[in-house]
PDB file of C-alpha atoms and ligand atoms in Angstrom:
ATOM      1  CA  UNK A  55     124.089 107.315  82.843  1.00 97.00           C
ATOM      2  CA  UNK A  56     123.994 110.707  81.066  1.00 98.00           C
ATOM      3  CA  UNK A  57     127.128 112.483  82.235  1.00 98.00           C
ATOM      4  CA  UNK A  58     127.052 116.234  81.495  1.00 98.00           C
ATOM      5  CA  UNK A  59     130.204 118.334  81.949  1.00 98.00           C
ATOM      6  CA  UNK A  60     129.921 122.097  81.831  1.00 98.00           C
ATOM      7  CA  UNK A  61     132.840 124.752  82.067  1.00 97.00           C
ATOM      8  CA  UNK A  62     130.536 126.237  85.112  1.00 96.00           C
ATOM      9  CA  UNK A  63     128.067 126.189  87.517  1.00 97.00           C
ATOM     10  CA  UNK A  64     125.631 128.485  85.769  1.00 97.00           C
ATOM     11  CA  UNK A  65     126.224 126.150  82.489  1.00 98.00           C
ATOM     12  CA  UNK A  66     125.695 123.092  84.903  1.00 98.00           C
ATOM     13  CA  UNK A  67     121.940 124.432  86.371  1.00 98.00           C
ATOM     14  CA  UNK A  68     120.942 125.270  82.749  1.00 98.00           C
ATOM     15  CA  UNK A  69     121.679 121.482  81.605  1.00 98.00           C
ATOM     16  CA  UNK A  70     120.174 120.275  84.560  1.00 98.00           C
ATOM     17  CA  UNK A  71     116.989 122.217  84.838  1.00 98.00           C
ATOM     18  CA  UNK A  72     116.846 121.325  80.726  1.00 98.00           C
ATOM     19  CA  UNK A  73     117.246 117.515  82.029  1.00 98.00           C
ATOM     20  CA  UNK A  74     114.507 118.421  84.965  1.00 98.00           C
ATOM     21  CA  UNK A  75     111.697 119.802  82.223  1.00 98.00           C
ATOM     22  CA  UNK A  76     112.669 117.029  79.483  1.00 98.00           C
ATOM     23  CA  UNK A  77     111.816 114.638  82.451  1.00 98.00           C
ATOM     24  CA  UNK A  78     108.172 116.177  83.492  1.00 97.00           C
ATOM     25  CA  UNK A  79     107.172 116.522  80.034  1.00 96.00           C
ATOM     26  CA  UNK A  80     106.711 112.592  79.831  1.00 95.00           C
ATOM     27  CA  UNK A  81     104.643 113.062  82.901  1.00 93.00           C
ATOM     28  CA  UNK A  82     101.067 113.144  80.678  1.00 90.00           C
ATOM     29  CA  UNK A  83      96.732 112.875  81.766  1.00 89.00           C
ATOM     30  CA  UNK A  84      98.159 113.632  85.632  1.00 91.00           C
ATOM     31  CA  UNK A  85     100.333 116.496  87.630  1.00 95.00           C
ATOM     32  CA  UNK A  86     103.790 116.034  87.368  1.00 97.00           C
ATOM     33  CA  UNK A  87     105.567 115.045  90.359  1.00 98.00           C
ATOM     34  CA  UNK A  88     108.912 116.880  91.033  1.00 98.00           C
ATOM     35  CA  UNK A  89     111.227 115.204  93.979  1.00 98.00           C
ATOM     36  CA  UNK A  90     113.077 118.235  95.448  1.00 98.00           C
ATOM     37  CA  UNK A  91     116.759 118.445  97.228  1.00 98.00           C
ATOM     38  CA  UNK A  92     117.649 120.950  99.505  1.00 97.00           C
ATOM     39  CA  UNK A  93     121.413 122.172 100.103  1.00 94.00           C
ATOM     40  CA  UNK A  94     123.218 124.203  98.394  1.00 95.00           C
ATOM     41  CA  UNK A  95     123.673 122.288  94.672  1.00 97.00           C
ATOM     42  CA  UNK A  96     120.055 122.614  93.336  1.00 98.00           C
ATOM     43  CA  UNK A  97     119.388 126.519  94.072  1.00 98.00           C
ATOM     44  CA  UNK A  98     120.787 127.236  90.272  1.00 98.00           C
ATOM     45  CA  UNK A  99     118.407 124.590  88.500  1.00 98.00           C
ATOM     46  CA  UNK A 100     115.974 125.660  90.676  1.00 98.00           C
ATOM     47  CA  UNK A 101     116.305 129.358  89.684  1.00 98.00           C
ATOM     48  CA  UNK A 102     116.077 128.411  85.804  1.00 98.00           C
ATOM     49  CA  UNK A 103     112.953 126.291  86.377  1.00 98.00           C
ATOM     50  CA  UNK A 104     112.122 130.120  87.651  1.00 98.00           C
ATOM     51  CA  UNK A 105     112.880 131.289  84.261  1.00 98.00           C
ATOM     52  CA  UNK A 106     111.188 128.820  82.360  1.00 98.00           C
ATOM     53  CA  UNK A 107     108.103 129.573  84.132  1.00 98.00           C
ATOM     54  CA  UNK A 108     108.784 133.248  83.061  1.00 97.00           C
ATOM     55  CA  UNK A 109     109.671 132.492  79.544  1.00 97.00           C
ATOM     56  CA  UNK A 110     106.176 130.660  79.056  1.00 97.00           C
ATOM     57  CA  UNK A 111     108.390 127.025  78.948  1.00 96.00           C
ATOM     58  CA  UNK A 112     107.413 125.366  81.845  1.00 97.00           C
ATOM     59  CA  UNK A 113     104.247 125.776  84.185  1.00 97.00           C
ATOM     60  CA  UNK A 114     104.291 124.288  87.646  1.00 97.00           C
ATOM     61  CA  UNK A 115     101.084 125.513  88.517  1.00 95.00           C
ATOM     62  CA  UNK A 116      99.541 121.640  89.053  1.00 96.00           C
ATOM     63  CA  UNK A 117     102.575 120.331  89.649  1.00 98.00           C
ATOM     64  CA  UNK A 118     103.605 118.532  93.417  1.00 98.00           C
ATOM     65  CA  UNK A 119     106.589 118.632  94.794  1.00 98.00           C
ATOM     66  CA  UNK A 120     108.258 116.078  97.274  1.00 98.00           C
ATOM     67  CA  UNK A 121     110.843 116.512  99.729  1.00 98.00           C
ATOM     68  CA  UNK A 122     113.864 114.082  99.921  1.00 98.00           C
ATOM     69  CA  UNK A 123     114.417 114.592 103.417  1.00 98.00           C
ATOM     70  CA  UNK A 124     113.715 116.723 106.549  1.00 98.00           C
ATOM     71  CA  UNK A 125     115.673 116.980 110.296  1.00 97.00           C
ATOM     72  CA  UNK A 126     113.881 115.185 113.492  1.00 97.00           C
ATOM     73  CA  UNK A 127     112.642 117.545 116.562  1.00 94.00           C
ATOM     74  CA  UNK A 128     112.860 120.909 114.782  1.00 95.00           C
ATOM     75  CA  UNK A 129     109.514 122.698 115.669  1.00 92.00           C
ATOM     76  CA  UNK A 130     107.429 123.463 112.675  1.00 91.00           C
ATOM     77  CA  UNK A 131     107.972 126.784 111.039  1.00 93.00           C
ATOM     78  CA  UNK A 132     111.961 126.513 111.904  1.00 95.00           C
ATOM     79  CA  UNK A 133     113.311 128.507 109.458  1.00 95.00           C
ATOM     80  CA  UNK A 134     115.933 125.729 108.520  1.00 96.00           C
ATOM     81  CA  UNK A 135     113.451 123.197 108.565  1.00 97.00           C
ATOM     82  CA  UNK A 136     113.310 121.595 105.050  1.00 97.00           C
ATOM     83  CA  UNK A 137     109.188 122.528 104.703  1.00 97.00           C
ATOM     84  CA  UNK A 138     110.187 126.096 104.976  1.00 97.00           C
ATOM     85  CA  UNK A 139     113.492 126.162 102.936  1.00 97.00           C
ATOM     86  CA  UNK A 140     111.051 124.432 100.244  1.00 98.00           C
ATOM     87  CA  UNK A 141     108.566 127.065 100.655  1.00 98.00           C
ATOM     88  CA  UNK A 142     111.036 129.832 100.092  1.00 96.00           C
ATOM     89  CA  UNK A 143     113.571 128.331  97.694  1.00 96.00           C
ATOM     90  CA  UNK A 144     110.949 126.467  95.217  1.00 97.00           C
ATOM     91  CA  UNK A 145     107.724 127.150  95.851  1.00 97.00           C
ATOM     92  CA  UNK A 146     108.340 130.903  96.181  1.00 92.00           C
ATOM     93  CA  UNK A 147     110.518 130.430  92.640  1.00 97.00           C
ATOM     94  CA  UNK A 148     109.143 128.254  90.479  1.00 98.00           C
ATOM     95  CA  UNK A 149     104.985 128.728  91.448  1.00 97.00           C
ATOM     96  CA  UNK A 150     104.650 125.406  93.201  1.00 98.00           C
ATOM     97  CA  UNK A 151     101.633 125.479  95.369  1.00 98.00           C
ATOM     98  CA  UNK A 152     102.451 125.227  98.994  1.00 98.00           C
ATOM     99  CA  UNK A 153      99.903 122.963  99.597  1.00 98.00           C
ATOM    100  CA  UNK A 154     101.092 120.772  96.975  1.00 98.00           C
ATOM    101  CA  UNK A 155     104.333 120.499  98.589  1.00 98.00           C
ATOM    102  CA  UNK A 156     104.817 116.906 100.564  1.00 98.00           C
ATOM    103  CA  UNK A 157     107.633 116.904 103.455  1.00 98.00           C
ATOM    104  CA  UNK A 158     108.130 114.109 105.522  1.00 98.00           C
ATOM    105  CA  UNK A 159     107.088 114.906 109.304  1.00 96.00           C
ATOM    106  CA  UNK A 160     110.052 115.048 111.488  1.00 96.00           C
ATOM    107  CA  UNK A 161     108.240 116.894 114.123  1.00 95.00           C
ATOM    108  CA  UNK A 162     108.303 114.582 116.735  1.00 94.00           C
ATOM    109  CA  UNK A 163     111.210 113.261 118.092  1.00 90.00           C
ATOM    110  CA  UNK A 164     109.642 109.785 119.401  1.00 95.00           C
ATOM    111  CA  UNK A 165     110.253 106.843 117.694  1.00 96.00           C
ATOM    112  CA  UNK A 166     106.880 105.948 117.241  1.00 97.00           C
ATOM    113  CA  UNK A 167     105.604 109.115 116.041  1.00 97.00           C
ATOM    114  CA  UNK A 168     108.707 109.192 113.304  1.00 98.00           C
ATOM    115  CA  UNK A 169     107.865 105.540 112.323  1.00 98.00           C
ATOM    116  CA  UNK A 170     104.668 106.328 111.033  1.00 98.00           C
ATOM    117  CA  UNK A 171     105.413 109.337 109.239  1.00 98.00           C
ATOM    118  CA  UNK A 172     107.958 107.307 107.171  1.00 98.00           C
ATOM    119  CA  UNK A 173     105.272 104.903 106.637  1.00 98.00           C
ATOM    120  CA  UNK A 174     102.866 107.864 105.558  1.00 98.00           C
ATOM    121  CA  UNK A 175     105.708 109.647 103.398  1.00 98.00           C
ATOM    122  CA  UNK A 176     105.868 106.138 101.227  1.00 98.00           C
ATOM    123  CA  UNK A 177     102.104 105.818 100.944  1.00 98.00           C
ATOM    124  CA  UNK A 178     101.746 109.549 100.085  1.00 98.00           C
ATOM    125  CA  UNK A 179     104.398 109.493  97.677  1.00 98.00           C
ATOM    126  CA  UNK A 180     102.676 106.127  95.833  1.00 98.00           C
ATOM    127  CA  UNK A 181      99.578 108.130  95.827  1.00 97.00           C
ATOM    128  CA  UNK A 182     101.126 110.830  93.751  1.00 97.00           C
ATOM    129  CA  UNK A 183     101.868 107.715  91.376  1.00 97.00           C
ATOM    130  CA  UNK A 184     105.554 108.172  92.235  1.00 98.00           C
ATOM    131  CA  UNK A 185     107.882 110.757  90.874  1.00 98.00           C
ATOM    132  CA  UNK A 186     108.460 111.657  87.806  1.00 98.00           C
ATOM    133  CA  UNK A 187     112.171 113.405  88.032  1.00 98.00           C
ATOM    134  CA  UNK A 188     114.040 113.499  91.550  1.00 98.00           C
ATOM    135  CA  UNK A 189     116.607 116.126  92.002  1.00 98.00           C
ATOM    136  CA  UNK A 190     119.482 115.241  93.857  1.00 98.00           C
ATOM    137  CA  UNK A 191     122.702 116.617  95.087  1.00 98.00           C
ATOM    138  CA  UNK A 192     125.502 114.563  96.488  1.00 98.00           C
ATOM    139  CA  UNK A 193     127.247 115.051 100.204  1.00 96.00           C
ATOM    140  CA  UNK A 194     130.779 114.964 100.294  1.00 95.00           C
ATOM    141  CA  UNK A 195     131.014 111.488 102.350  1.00 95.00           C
ATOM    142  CA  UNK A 196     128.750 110.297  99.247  1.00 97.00           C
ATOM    143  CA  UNK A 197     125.526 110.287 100.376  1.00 97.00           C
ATOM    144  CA  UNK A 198     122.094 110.955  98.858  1.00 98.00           C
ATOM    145  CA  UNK A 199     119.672 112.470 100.693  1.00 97.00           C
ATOM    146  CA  UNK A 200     120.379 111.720 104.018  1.00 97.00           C
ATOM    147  CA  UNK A 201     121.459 107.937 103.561  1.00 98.00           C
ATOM    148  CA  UNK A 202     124.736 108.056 104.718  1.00 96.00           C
ATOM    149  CA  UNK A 203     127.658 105.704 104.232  1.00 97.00           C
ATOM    150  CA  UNK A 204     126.203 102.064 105.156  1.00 97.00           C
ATOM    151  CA  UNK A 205     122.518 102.663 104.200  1.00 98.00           C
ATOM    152  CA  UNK A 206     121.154 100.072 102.550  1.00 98.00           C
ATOM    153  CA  UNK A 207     120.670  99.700  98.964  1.00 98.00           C
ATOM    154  CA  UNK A 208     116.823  99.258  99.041  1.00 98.00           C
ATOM    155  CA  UNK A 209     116.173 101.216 102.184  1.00 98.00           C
ATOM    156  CA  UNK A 210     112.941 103.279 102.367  1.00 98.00           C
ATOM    157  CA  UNK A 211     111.858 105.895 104.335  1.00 98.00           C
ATOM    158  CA  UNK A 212     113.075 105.751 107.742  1.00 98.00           C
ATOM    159  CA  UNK A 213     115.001 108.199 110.511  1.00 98.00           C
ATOM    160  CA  UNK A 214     118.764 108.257 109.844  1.00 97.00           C
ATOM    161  CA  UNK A 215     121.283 109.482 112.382  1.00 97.00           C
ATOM    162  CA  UNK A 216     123.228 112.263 110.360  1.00 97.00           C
ATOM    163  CA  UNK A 217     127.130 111.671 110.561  1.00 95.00           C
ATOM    164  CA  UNK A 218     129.717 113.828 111.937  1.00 96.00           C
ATOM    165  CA  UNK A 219     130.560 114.911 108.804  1.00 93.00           C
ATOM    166  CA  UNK A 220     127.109 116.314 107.256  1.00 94.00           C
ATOM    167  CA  UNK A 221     126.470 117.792 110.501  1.00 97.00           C
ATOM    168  CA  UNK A 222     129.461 119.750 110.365  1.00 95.00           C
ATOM    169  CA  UNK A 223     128.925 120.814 106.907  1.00 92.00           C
ATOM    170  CA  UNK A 224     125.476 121.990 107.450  1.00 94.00           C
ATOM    171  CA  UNK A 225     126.380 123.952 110.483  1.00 95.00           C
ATOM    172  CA  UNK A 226     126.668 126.732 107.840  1.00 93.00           C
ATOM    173  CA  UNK A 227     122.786 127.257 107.678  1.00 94.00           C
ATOM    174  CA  UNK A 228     122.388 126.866 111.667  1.00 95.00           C
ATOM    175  CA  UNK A 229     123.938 129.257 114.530  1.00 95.00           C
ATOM    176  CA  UNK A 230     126.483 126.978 115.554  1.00 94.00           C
ATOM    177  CA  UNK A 231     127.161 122.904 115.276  1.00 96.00           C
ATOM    178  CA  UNK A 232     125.171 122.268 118.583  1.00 96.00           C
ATOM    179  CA  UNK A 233     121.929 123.308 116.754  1.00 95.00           C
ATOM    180  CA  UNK A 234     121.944 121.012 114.149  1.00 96.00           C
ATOM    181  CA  UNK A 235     119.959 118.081 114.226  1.00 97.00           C
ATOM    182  CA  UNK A 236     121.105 114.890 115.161  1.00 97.00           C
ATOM    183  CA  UNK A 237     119.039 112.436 113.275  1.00 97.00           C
ATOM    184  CA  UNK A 238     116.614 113.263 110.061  1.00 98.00           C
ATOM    185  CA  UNK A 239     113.757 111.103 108.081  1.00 98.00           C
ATOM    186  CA  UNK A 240     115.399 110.285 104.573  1.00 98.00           C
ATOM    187  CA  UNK A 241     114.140 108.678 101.348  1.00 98.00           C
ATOM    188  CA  UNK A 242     115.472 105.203 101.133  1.00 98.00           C
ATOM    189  CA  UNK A 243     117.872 104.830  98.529  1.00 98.00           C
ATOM    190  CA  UNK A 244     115.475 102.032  97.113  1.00 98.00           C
ATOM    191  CA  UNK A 245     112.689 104.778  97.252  1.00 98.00           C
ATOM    192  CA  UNK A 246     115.217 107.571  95.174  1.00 98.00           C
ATOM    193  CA  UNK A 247     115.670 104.315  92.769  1.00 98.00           C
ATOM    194  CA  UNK A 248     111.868 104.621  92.000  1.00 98.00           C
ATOM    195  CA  UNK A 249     112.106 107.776  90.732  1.00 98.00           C
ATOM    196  CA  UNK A 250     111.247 107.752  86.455  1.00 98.00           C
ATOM    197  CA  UNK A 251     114.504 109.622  86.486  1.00 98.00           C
ATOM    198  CA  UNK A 252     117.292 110.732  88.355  1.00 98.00           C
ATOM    199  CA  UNK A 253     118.840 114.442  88.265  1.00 98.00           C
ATOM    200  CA  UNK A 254     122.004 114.560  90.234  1.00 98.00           C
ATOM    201  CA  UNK A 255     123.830 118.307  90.212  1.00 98.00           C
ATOM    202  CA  UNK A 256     127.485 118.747  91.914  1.00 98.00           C
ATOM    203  CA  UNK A 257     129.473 121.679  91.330  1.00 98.00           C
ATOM    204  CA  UNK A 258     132.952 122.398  93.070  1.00 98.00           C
ATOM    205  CA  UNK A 259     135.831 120.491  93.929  1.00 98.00           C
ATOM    206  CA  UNK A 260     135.235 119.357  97.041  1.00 96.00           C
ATOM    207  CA  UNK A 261     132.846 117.124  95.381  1.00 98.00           C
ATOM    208  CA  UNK A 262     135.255 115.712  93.101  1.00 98.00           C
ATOM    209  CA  UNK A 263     136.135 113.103  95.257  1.00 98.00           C
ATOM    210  CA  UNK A 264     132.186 112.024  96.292  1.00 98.00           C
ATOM    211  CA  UNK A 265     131.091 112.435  92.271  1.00 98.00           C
ATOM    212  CA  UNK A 266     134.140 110.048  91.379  1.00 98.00           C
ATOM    213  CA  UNK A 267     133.415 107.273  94.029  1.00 98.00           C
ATOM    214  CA  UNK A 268     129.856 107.600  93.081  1.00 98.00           C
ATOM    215  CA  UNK A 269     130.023 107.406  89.517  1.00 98.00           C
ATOM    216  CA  UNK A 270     133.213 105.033  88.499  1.00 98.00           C
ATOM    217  CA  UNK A 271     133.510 103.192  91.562  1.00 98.00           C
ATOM    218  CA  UNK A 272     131.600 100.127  93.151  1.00 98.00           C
ATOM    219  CA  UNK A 273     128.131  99.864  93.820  1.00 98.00           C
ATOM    220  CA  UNK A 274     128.216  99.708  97.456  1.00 98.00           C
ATOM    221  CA  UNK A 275     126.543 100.605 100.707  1.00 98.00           C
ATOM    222  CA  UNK A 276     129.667 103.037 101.691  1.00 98.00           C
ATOM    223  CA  UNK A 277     129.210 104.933  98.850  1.00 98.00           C
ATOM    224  CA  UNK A 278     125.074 105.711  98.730  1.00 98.00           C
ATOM    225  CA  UNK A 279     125.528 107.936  95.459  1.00 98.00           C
ATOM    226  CA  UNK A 280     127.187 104.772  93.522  1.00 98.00           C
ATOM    227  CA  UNK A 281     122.886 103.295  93.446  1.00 98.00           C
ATOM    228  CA  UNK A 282     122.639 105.562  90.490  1.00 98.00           C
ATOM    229  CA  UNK A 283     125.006 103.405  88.647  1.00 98.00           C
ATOM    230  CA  UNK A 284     121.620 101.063  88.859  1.00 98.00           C
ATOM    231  CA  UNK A 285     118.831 103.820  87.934  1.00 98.00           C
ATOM    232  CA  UNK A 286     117.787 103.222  84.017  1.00 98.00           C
ATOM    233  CA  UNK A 287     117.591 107.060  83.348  1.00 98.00           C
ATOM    234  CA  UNK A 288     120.022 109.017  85.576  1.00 98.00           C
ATOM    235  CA  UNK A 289     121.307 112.417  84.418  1.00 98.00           C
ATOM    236  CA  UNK A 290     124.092 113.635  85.879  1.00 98.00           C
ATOM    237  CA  UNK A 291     125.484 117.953  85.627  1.00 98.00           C
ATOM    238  CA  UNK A 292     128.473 118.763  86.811  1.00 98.00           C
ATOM    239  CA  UNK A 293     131.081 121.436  86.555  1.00 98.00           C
ATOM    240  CA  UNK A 294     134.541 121.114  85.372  1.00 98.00           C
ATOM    241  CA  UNK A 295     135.582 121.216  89.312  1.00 98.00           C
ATOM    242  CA  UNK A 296     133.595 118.203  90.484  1.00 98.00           C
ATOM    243  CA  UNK A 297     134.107 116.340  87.339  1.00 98.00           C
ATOM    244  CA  UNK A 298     137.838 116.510  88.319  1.00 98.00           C
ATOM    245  CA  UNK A 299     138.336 112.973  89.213  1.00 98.00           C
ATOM    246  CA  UNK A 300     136.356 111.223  86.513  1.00 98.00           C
ATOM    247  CA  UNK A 301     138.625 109.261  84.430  1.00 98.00           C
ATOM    248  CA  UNK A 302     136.628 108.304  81.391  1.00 98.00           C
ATOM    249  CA  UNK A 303     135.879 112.037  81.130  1.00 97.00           C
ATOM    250  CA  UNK A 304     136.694 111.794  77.045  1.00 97.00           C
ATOM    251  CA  UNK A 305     134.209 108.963  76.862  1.00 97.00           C
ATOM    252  CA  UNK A 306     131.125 111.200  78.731  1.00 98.00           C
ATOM    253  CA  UNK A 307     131.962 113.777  76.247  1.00 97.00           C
ATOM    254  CA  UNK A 308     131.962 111.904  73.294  1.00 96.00           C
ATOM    255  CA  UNK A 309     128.628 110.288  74.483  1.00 96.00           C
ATOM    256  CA  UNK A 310     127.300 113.873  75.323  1.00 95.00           C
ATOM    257  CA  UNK A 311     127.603 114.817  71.758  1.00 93.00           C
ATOM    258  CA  UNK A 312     125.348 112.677  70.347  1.00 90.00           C
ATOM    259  CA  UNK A 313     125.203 110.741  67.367  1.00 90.00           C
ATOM    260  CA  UNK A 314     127.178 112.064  64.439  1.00 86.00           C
ATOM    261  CA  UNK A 315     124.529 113.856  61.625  1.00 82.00           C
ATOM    262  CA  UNK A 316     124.372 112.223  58.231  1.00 72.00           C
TER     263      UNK A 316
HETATM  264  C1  LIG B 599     119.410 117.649 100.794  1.00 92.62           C
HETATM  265  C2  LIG B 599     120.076 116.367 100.715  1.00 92.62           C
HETATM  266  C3  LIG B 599     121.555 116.223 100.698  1.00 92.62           C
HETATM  267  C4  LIG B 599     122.290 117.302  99.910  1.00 92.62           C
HETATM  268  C5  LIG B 599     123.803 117.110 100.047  1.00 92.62           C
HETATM  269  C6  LIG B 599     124.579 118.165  99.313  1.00 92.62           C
HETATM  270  O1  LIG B 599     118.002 117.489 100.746  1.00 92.62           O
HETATM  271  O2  LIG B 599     119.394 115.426 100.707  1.00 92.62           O
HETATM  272  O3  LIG B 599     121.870 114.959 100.161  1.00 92.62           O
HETATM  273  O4  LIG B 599     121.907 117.244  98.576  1.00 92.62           O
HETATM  274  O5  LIG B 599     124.147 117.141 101.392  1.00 92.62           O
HETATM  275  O6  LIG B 599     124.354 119.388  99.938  1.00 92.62           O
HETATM  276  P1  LIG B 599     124.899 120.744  99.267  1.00 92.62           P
HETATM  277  O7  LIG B 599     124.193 120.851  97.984  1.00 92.62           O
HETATM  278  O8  LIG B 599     124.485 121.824 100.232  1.00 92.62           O
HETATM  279  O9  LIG B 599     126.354 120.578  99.133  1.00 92.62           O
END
C-alpha cells in the first residue's frame, strides 16, 4: 500500500487525482475504465480530474465510468439517486459521456428484478475488461461501497441492507432520515479487489478511526476497508486529520519519499 499524507484536503485530491491519471495511463489500445464513488470524499479529486482536462493533461472523452453503488426503489431521475449525482458531479466535470456511464439498476425494489441487475452489473463491468482505477472513499463504520461490517471478503454484486449508521449519515443529502433508502446494490468487495488499482481518499477526523482499522488492523469481514490490505496496487490520500490514528505514520512517510538520489 501507497500511503499518502497531506497537510490538507486540497493537497489530498491533488495526490489522489495524480494517483487516478497515473492509473488510466496504463490503460492502452482500449477506453479507460474509471470506477467512481459517490459521497462526499471524492468531489476534490474529482474536481482536479476537471482541471486536468482543462490543462490539456487528461482527456476523458472515451473514457467509461462505473458506479460503485446505487440505493434500491428510488425512481429514476431522483435527484439523490447515484445515476444522477454521477451525471452532475463527474460527468458534468470531468467530460465523461453520459452514456458511457454504467450504474447498477436499483429501480425495482423486487428481489428478482434486483438479482438480475447485479448479475448484469458484473457481466457489464467484465465487458468493459474490468476497471482500470476504482475510486473509493471509506464510511465511518469501515465500509466500502456499501459492504457494510460483515460482508464478505469475495462478495460480488448483490443488494445490501444499509446500516443504521450510513443511513444516518447520509440523511444529510435527503429531506429527513425516513427518506433514505433502506437497502442499496453494492460492488462486492471481491469485485472492488478486481480493480488494476485501488484509490481510497479520506479526509477529516471522523475518519481517523475507520482509516486506522482499515489500514493497520486485521483483515476481516467487520472491517470491509481492511480488503485493501490484499489489493497489489492500492493508493491511499489522506489528510493529516484522518491519518490521525495511523501509528507507523514515520514509516508511510519515509516510503512516500522515495528512494534516496545518487
Ligand atoms: C459511495 C460509497 C461509500 C462512501 C462512504 C464515504 O459510493 O460507496 O462507501 O464512499 O460512505 O462517504 P463520504 O465520502 O460522503 O464520507
Amino acid at each position: 500500500m501507497e500511503i499518502l499524507v497531506s497537510p490538507g484536503p486540497d493537497e489530498t485530491a491533488a495526490r489522489a487525482a495524480d494517483a487516478v491519471l497515473r492509473g488510466l495511463a496504463r490503460a492502452v489500445d482500449r477506453p479507460p475504465v474509471l470506477g467512481l464513488a459517490t459521497g462526499s470524499s471524492p468531489l476534490g479529486l474529482y474536481r482536479q480530474l476537471g482541471r486536468a482536462v482543462a490543462d490539456g493533461r487528461a482527456d476523458f472523452s472515451d473514457a467509461y465510468g462505473v458506479a460503485l453503488d446505487e440505493y434500491v426503489g428510488l425512481p429514476p431521475g431522483h435527484p439523490e439517486g447515484y445515476r444522477q449525482v454521477l451525471l452532475r458531479e463527474v460527468c458534468g466535470v470531468i467530460g465523461l459521456a453520459p452514456e458511457h456511464l454504467e450504474v447498477p439498476d436499483g429501480s425495482s425494489a423486487r428481489a428478482a428484478d434486483l438479482e438480475r441487475a447485479a448479475v448484469a452489473y458484473e457481466e457489464r463491468i467484465a465487458s468493459l475488461g474490468g476497471v482500470d482505477v476504482q475510486v473509493l472513499g471509506i464510511g465511518a463504520n469501515g465500509h466500502l461501497g456499501f459492504n457494510e461490517p460483515g460482508s464478505a471478503l469475495a462478495s460480488r454484486t448483490r443488494v445490501k441492507r444499509l446500516s443504521a449508521r450510513t443511513r444516518r449519515d447520509n440523511a444529510r443529502f435527503f429531506t429527513g432520515l425516513d427518506d433514505v433508502p433502506t437497502h442499496c446494490l453494492t460492488q462486492g468487495l471481491g469485485t472492488i479487489l478486481d480493480a488494476r488499482r485501488l484509490v481510497l481518499v479520506a479526509t477529516g477526523d471522523a475518519k481517523a478511526d475507520a482509516v486506522a482499522a482499515a489500514l493497520e488492523g486485521p483483515l476481516t469481514a467487520s472491517v470491509p476497508a481492511s480488503v485493501l490490505q490484499w489489493h497489489p496496487d492500492t493508493v491511499v490520500c489522506l489528510d493529516e486529520a484522518a491519518a490521525a490514528g495511523l501509528r507507523n505514520r514515520q514509516y508511510y512517510d519515509d516510503s512516500a519519499a522515495g528512494l534516496p538520489t545518487a
